[in-house]
Amino acid sequence: MSKIWLIIQREYWTRVRKKSFLLTTLLAPLGIVAFMVVSVLVALSGETERRVVVIDETGLFKNKFEDKDGFYFKYEDTTLAYMNEVYKNLQYDGILYIPQPKNWQTIRPEYRSESQLGPTAKSHVTSQISRVTRNILIEQEKVDKQALERINNIDVSITQKIIGEEDDKQASAELGTALGYALGFAIYIILLVYGTMVMKSVAEEKTSKVVEIIISSVKPFQLMMGKVLGIGLVGLTQLVIWGFLMIGLYTILGLVFAGYLTELSQVANDPAMSAGAPDQAKVAQFIEAFRQVNLLQLFGIFVFYFVGGYILYGSLFAAIGSAAGDDMDGNQSLNFIVTVPIIISIIIMTSVVQEPTSTLAVIASIFPLTSPVVMPARLGFDIPGLWWQLALSMIMLVLGFIFTTWLAGRIYRTGILMQGKKITIKDLGMWLRG
Amino acid sequence: MNILELDHINKSYGSHKANKDISFNVEKGAVFGLLGPNGAGKSTLIRIITNIIAADSGTIRIDGQAFKEAHNQIIGYMPEERGLYKKMMVGEHLVYLGRLKGLSKADATKKVKDWLERLQIADWWGKKIEDLSKGMQQKVQFIATTLHDPLLLILDEPFSGLDPVNSNLIKDEIFELRRKGASIIFSTHRMEQVEEICEEIVLINNGQNILQGKVKEIRQRFKENKYQVLYNGTHAPTQLPGYEIVVEKEGTLVLKALEGQSPNQLLRTLLDQGLEIHHFNEILPSINEIFIRQVQIP
């Protein structure tokens, strides 16, 4: 046992001390934040100012456009031909020409300028024109404007409540799906990234012949487990650091937007207010549901599936690494034996977040090869009977990784000593028996 | 007293028999040569001795006892194919390997320092393995093998990649370890080294033990009663009854004695013929010749 511990320590420290570890650990969350900041900045700075002159043949649009979204409107009573000549000298960026329509159902205005409008800017202008046209029609048809507004603003938002639970517990399908995707993908990425790391490291140890020296002191199984666990601890360390960074960011954002959040939750609980702003209400419900999630419990279960799934797949990756020849490319065909079930898991997961109570969801979240990705993806939903499924799934996962480490150990101890010849799946089977 | 006893060891990989019924003993304090052409089954046998793989049948006794985990600590094994972690520093790497052999951290650190000083490479402690030449890495590997003061040292091609100066340095250390009481199994296909270093050998071919014994005895056993004579004189001897002339060149004569002839008689005959003898010796076959002859027997 103390030898495994020595190996774990070496595997852990040589990786954690690397500059690249520090960089990826710190930069990954910063990268995500930077990505969000940049996309917000792009969205904000996307507006260019346009001064637009309106030539209106109907006479009904005068002074009706709002100056917003970067558009500033002026109205001139002149001909289009004349304005075409002088609009530049008058410092306009474009001409909006509204001809007399044949009927008020089809409006065909023209926007003339040196450069085309982008899709967003175009839709801004279009929506202004249709808003004004609607008002013109309301006048013409003598429709009760307020009645129409009420009809147009019907807001339907289903609140799901779980029967038998406390009344104030709100379920949010949107939250479930979002959380499910996030957790499932996180495990998927972790399995692939750290699994590949194990495989490469084993293959390197084999081709550099270090393994020949190490196994004169320790059993192959000890070396394999030491490596799998050591690299797993590196992953866990990274996860914990990211967790703290997230909590830090969450707290900072919470402080900055404290007022906004309170406002939102008031909106959620006040039907009169939420009627006016349907989107806001949905967001508020989402946030309210998120507040009710037991984050600590969620994190605990997530870590369990991370550890269990990682040991299960990590040991299989180690076995594949042990079969590596001198050229790493030849290893690809063996690699896929292990990556295929992970990829199948993610495919199942995307369907499970839509139907978290389906039979497929139940089976896939109990079967140990798929459960590490599929089960966490269901945690965001309130599912009847989830607890016994969770218990069964966890037991199966533990049995699963005991089995795969045993299996991998048998392949590994032969594989690491095989030199030269290209290894096939058939060979792996033979080592397993031998 | 034997440090190692092998009794009817068998090992197969699928249909390939890597070791067939191999038995031999290694005496305590001996320098023992394990010889054989490539693919003869030496490495498999060594892996069985070091408990890296298990034999299909047969028994191994180390220091009089059946193999147990603790034996790892009295064996020092330097494999033929050997590497080190490239990114680690010499000092920490050696300490790590020492600790894997059961030394405490403090103990391992002290021993590594002593060894580095003894080989006059104390300044290597903080060097990265990848910055060392192949020969330099060999030295580090040799230190790693001996760090825990093993009673049985198994060295597989220990001199490959070493220049003559460093070869001698390592050779001296091997003898020094032996003087301190270690037994050494030396596996190689470099026969001149065997004659120089080993007292006893076993020769393995096609997984089988085909020859075994003390180096001197074996050379005697395979001698062909050949003698070499260096002489001064213009005329070569013509009449040599009981001898067959193998080589005759200016001043050199190689003769093969037929049944029942002694070297003294030969010398007398040559002197009688008026030759001025400068040098006379019996030609014993080298281990290399014996090796090739034995391996080529169908």
PDB file of C-alpha atoms in Angstrom, chain A residues 3 6-7 9-11 14 17 205 208-210 212-219 223 417, chain B residues 13 47 52-53 69 72 77 79 81-86 88 92 96-97 99-101 141:
ATOM      1  CA  LYS A   3       4.242   1.775  -2.598  1.00  0.00           C
ATOM      2  CA  LEU A   6       4.575   6.685  -3.355  1.00  0.00           C
ATOM      3  CA  ILE A   7       3.494   6.259  -6.964  1.00  0.00           C
ATOM      4  CA  GLN A   9       2.547  11.101  -4.936  1.00  0.00           C
ATOM      5  CA  ARG A  10       4.972  11.078  -7.852  1.00  0.00           C
ATOM      6  CA  GLU A  11       2.232  11.078 -10.481  1.00  0.00           C
ATOM      7  CA  THR A  14       5.104  15.937 -11.227  1.00  0.00           C
ATOM      8  CA  ARG A  17       4.127  21.349 -10.296  1.00  0.00           C
ATOM      9  CA  GLU A 205       6.316   4.794 -19.553  1.00  0.00           C
ATOM     10  CA  SER A 208      10.682   4.816 -22.640  1.00  0.00           C
ATOM     11  CA  LYS A 209      11.210   1.532 -20.744  1.00  0.00           C
ATOM     12  CA  VAL A 210      10.874   3.217 -17.360  1.00  0.00           C
ATOM     13  CA  GLU A 212      10.956  -2.149 -16.708  1.00  0.00           C
ATOM     14  CA  ILE A 213      12.772  -0.525 -13.823  1.00  0.00           C
ATOM     15  CA  ILE A 214       9.705   0.307 -11.754  1.00  0.00           C
ATOM     16  CA  ILE A 215       8.159  -3.151 -11.859  1.00  0.00           C
ATOM     17  CA  SER A 216      11.297  -4.690 -10.400  1.00  0.00           C
ATOM     18  CA  SER A 217      10.178  -2.947  -7.201  1.00  0.00           C
ATOM     19  CA  VAL A 218       6.385  -2.864  -7.377  1.00  0.00           C
ATOM     20  CA  LYS A 219       3.670  -5.040  -8.834  1.00  0.00           C
ATOM     21  CA  LEU A 223       1.919   0.914 -10.709  1.00  0.00           C
ATOM     22  CA  LEU A 417       6.297  -5.928 -21.151  1.00  0.00           C
TER      23      LEU A 417
ATOM     24  CA  TYR B  13       3.571 -17.801 -24.085  1.00  0.00           C
ATOM     25  CA  ARG B  47      11.679 -11.744 -15.044  1.00  0.00           C
ATOM     26  CA  ILE B  52       7.810  -9.836 -12.429  1.00  0.00           C
ATOM     27  CA  ILE B  53       6.112 -12.771 -14.114  1.00  0.00           C
ATOM     28  CA  GLU B  69       7.510 -10.099  -1.273  1.00  0.00           C
ATOM     29  CA  ASN B  72      12.307  -7.630  -3.851  1.00  0.00           C
ATOM     30  CA  TYR B  77      17.718  -5.690 -11.074  1.00  0.00           C
ATOM     31  CA  PRO B  79      16.926  -4.548 -17.023  1.00  0.00           C
ATOM     32  CA  GLU B  81      15.674  -2.203 -21.786  1.00  0.00           C
ATOM     33  CA  ARG B  82      15.739   0.580 -19.287  1.00  0.00           C
ATOM     34  CA  GLY B  83      14.590   4.144 -19.112  1.00  0.00           C
ATOM     35  CA  LEU B  84      14.065   6.910 -16.611  1.00  0.00           C
ATOM     36  CA  TYR B  85      11.467   9.632 -16.208  1.00  0.00           C
ATOM     37  CA  LYS B  86      12.880  12.324 -18.464  1.00  0.00           C
ATOM     38  CA  MET B  88      12.592  14.281 -13.202  1.00  0.00           C
ATOM     39  CA  GLU B  92      14.670  13.038  -6.732  1.00  0.00           C
ATOM     40  CA  TYR B  96      12.039   7.782  -5.540  1.00  0.00           C
ATOM     41  CA  LEU B  97      13.426   4.487  -6.830  1.00  0.00           C
ATOM     42  CA  ARG B  99      11.917   4.434  -1.629  1.00  0.00           C
ATOM     43  CA  LEU B 100      10.078   2.054  -3.947  1.00  0.00           C
ATOM     44  CA  LYS B 101      12.624  -0.524  -2.800  1.00  0.00           C
ATOM     45  CA  GLN B 141      20.461   3.436 -13.566  1.00  0.00           C
TER      46      GLN B 141
END
